Amino acid sequence: MLRLRRQMQIIFQDPFSSLDPKMTVAQIIEEPMKIHKLYSDKKLRARQVVELMRTVGLDERYVNTYPHELDGGRRQRIGVARALALNPKFIVCDEPVSALDVSIQASILNLMMDLKDKLGLTYIFITHDLSVVKHISDDILVLYLGKMVEMTSSDTLFSNPLHPYTKALLSAIPVADLEYRGKEAEVMKGEVTSPINPPAGCRFAARCPKATDRCTKETPEFVEVEPGHSVACHLYG
């Protein structure tokens, strides 16, 4: 597992609580290299730390700084640098910008997209913000209470959503355009099904405007209804 973990890393949601407050920026970024014995030479590790800081847009002068002395954007850049320290192939991004200001979110997202292209990375990007999803994702999987409800490419999901839950999510995205003024969103009504002890049938049935008796009794299968577009709903397939 130790060898496998070198190829898989994670960027956490909270850039403050995920960094050790007793360690400097250099120590935080260097730690994975020491654990995995990536470089035996201490000076070489130090050079790699500085190079990683440059890669993620952190000035070298912060090398001996502690996390609490930096703002949220710089802290998250430390988290990105730490994730890149082992040259991974795959990175899990757990809501990596949700705790940041909107202006800082954009800079972190652009950094991650640049790194993806430059280093050939693969991300699993977990988020509730569909605007972010559209900006960064190639393929999208929509979940409801832990169940897959729809999966397709980013372009297809935003142009042709099929599942009622996906449609409601897209309808809830605020649009900064006066042409959309007065347009009503698809408001989801009803109680959220208990994720601890869900009833039989579709977990979205209690809130779905198109639910039938079948939806409350039979769990829909996750099937491909058109090439590259899968959905779990009795309306299709």
Coordinates of C-alpha atoms in Angstrom, one line a residue:
M1 CA 0.0 0.0 0.0
L2 CA 2.9 2.4 0.7
R3 CA 4.1 2.0 -2.9
L4 CA 0.5 2.5 -4.2
R5 CA 0.0 5.6 -2.0
R6 CA 2.8 7.4 -3.8
Q7 CA 0.6 7.4 -6.9
M8 CA -2.6 8.6 -5.1
Q9 CA -2.8 11.8 -3.1
I10 CA -5.5 14.1 -1.7
I11 CA -6.3 17.8 -1.4
F12 CA -8.5 18.4 1.6
Q13 CA -11.4 20.8 1.9
D14 CA -10.2 22.9 4.8
P15 CA -6.7 24.4 4.0
F16 CA -6.2 25.3 7.7
S17 CA -7.1 22.2 9.7
S18 CA -5.4 19.9 7.2
L19 CA -2.0 21.5 7.8
D20 CA 0.1 20.9 10.9
P21 CA 0.3 24.2 12.7
K22 CA 3.6 23.3 14.3
M23 CA 5.3 22.8 10.9
T24 CA 6.6 25.3 8.5
V25 CA 5.6 25.4 4.9
A26 CA 8.9 23.7 3.9
Q27 CA 8.4 20.9 6.5
I28 CA 4.8 20.3 5.4
I29 CA 5.8 19.9 1.7
E30 CA 8.9 17.9 2.5
E31 CA 7.2 15.4 4.8
P32 CA 5.8 13.1 2.1
M33 CA 9.3 12.9 0.6
K34 CA 10.8 11.8 3.9
I35 CA 8.1 9.3 4.6
H36 CA 8.5 7.6 1.2
K37 CA 12.3 8.1 1.2
L38 CA 12.0 9.8 -2.2
Y39 CA 15.3 11.8 -1.8
S40 CA 18.1 10.8 0.5
D41 CA 20.0 14.1 0.1
K42 CA 18.5 16.8 2.4
K43 CA 19.7 19.6 0.1
L44 CA 18.0 17.9 -2.8
R45 CA 14.8 17.7 -0.9
A46 CA 15.1 21.4 0.0
R47 CA 15.5 22.3 -3.7
Q48 CA 12.5 20.2 -4.6
V49 CA 10.4 22.0 -1.9
V50 CA 11.3 25.4 -3.4
E51 CA 10.5 24.1 -6.9
L52 CA 7.1 22.8 -5.8
M53 CA 6.4 26.2 -4.2
R54 CA 7.2 27.9 -7.5
T55 CA 5.0 25.4 -9.3
V56 CA 1.9 26.3 -7.2
G57 CA 2.6 30.0 -7.2
L58 CA 4.0 30.3 -3.6
D59 CA 6.9 32.8 -3.1
E60 CA 10.1 31.2 -1.8
R61 CA 10.1 33.7 1.1
Y62 CA 7.3 31.7 2.7
V63 CA 9.5 28.7 3.1
N64 CA 9.9 29.1 6.9
T65 CA 6.4 30.5 7.5
Y66 CA 3.7 28.8 9.5
P67 CA 0.2 28.1 8.2
H68 CA -1.5 30.5 10.5
E69 CA 0.5 33.4 9.1
L70 CA -0.9 32.9 5.6
D71 CA -4.4 33.5 4.0
G72 CA -6.7 30.7 2.8
G73 CA -5.5 30.8 -0.8
R74 CA -1.8 30.4 0.1
R75 CA -2.7 27.7 2.6
Q76 CA -4.5 25.7 -0.1
R77 CA -1.5 26.2 -2.4
I78 CA 0.6 24.5 0.3
G79 CA -2.0 21.6 0.2
V80 CA -1.6 21.3 -3.5
A81 CA 2.2 21.4 -3.3
R82 CA 2.1 18.6 -0.7
A83 CA -0.1 16.5 -2.9
L84 CA 2.3 17.0 -5.8
A85 CA 5.4 16.2 -3.7
L86 CA 5.4 12.5 -4.7
N87 CA 4.7 13.0 -8.4
P88 CA 1.3 11.2 -8.2
K89 CA -0.8 10.0 -11.1
F90 CA -4.2 10.5 -9.4
I91 CA -5.4 13.2 -6.9
V92 CA -8.7 13.2 -5.0
C93 CA -9.9 16.8 -4.5
D94 CA -12.3 17.0 -1.7
E95 CA -14.2 20.3 -2.0
P96 CA -10.8 22.0 -2.4
V97 CA -12.2 25.5 -3.0
S98 CA -15.4 25.6 -0.9
A99 CA -13.8 27.2 2.1
L100 CA -12.2 30.0 0.0
D101 CA -13.4 33.4 -1.1
V102 CA -14.8 33.5 -4.7
S103 CA -11.9 35.5 -6.1
I104 CA -9.4 33.0 -4.6
Q105 CA -11.4 30.0 -5.8
A106 CA -10.8 31.1 -9.4
S107 CA -7.1 31.3 -9.0
I108 CA -6.9 27.9 -7.3
L109 CA -9.1 26.3 -9.9
N110 CA -7.0 27.8 -12.7
L111 CA -3.8 26.5 -11.0
M112 CA -5.3 23.0 -10.8
M113 CA -6.3 22.9 -14.4
D114 CA -2.9 24.2 -15.5
L115 CA -1.2 21.5 -13.4
K116 CA -3.5 18.8 -14.8
D117 CA -2.4 19.7 -18.4
K118 CA 1.3 20.2 -17.5
L119 CA 1.8 17.1 -15.3
G120 CA -0.8 14.8 -16.9
L121 CA -2.8 14.4 -13.7
T122 CA -6.2 12.7 -13.2
Y123 CA -8.5 14.3 -10.6
I124 CA -11.6 13.1 -8.9
F125 CA -13.2 16.4 -8.0
I126 CA -15.8 16.2 -5.2
T127 CA -18.0 19.3 -4.9
H128 CA -21.6 20.5 -4.5
D129 CA -20.9 23.6 -6.7
L130 CA -22.0 22.8 -10.2
S131 CA -20.5 26.0 -11.6
V132 CA -17.1 24.7 -10.4
V133 CA -17.9 21.3 -11.9
K134 CA -18.6 22.8 -15.3
H135 CA -15.4 24.7 -15.2
I136 CA -13.0 21.8 -14.3
S137 CA -14.6 18.5 -15.2
D138 CA -14.5 16.3 -18.3
D139 CA -17.0 13.7 -17.0
I140 CA -19.6 14.1 -14.2
L141 CA -21.2 11.6 -11.8
V142 CA -24.2 12.9 -9.9
L143 CA -25.0 11.2 -6.6
Y144 CA -28.0 11.4 -4.4
L145 CA -27.8 10.0 -0.8
G146 CA -24.8 7.9 -1.9
K147 CA -26.5 6.4 -5.0
M148 CA -25.4 7.1 -8.6
V149 CA -28.3 8.8 -10.5
E150 CA -26.6 10.1 -13.6
M151 CA -23.2 10.0 -15.4
T152 CA -22.1 11.6 -18.6
S153 CA -19.7 14.1 -20.1
S154 CA -19.8 17.7 -18.8
D155 CA -21.1 19.1 -22.0
T156 CA -23.9 16.6 -22.2
L157 CA -25.0 17.0 -18.6
F158 CA -25.4 20.7 -18.9
S159 CA -27.1 20.6 -22.3
N160 CA -29.3 17.5 -21.8
P161 CA -29.8 16.5 -18.2
L162 CA -32.1 13.5 -17.8
H163 CA -32.6 12.7 -14.1
P164 CA -35.1 15.0 -12.2
Y165 CA -32.5 15.6 -9.4
T166 CA -29.9 16.7 -12.0
K167 CA -32.4 19.0 -13.6
A168 CA -33.3 20.6 -10.2
L169 CA -29.6 21.0 -9.4
L170 CA -28.9 22.8 -12.7
S171 CA -32.0 24.9 -12.2
A172 CA -30.7 26.1 -8.8
I173 CA -27.5 27.6 -10.3
P174 CA -27.6 31.4 -10.1
V175 CA -27.2 33.1 -13.5
A176 CA -25.8 36.6 -13.7
D177 CA -27.9 37.6 -16.7
L178 CA -31.0 39.9 -16.7
E179 CA -32.6 37.7 -19.4
Y180 CA -33.1 35.0 -16.8
R181 CA -34.9 37.5 -14.4
G182 CA -38.2 36.1 -13.3
K183 CA -37.4 32.6 -14.4
E184 CA -38.5 30.2 -11.7
A185 CA -36.2 27.5 -10.5
E186 CA -37.3 23.9 -10.0
V187 CA -37.7 23.8 -6.2
M188 CA -37.4 20.4 -4.7
K189 CA -40.2 19.8 -2.1
G190 CA -40.7 17.0 0.4
E191 CA -38.6 15.5 3.1
V192 CA -35.1 14.1 2.5
T193 CA -35.1 10.3 2.8
S194 CA -33.1 8.9 5.7
P195 CA -29.6 7.9 4.5
I196 CA -29.3 5.6 7.5
N197 CA -32.4 3.5 6.9
P198 CA -33.6 4.3 3.3
P199 CA -37.0 2.8 2.2
A200 CA -37.4 0.6 -0.8
G201 CA -37.4 2.1 -4.3
C202 CA -35.7 5.2 -5.6
R203 CA -34.2 7.4 -2.8
F204 CA -35.3 10.5 -4.6
A205 CA -38.9 9.5 -4.9
A206 CA -40.1 11.5 -1.9
R207 CA -39.0 14.7 -3.6
C208 CA -39.4 13.9 -7.3
P209 CA -42.2 15.7 -9.1
K210 CA -42.5 12.8 -11.6
A211 CA -42.5 9.9 -9.1
T212 CA -45.0 7.1 -9.6
D213 CA -46.0 4.1 -7.4
R214 CA -43.2 2.1 -9.1
C215 CA -40.6 4.6 -7.9
T216 CA -41.5 3.9 -4.2
K217 CA -41.4 0.1 -4.6
E218 CA -38.6 -0.7 -7.1
T219 CA -35.1 0.6 -7.1
P220 CA -34.2 1.9 -10.7
E221 CA -31.2 0.3 -12.3
F222 CA -28.2 2.4 -13.4
V223 CA -28.3 1.9 -17.2
E224 CA -26.9 3.5 -20.3
V225 CA -29.8 5.2 -22.2
E226 CA -27.6 6.7 -24.9
P227 CA -23.9 6.4 -25.8
G228 CA -21.8 7.7 -22.8
H229 CA -24.9 8.7 -20.9
S230 CA -26.2 6.6 -18.0
V231 CA -29.0 7.3 -15.6
A232 CA -30.9 5.6 -12.7
C233 CA -34.6 6.5 -13.3
H234 CA -37.7 4.6 -14.3
L235 CA -38.5 7.3 -16.8
Y236 CA -35.7 5.9 -19.0
G237 CA -34.6 2.5 -20.2

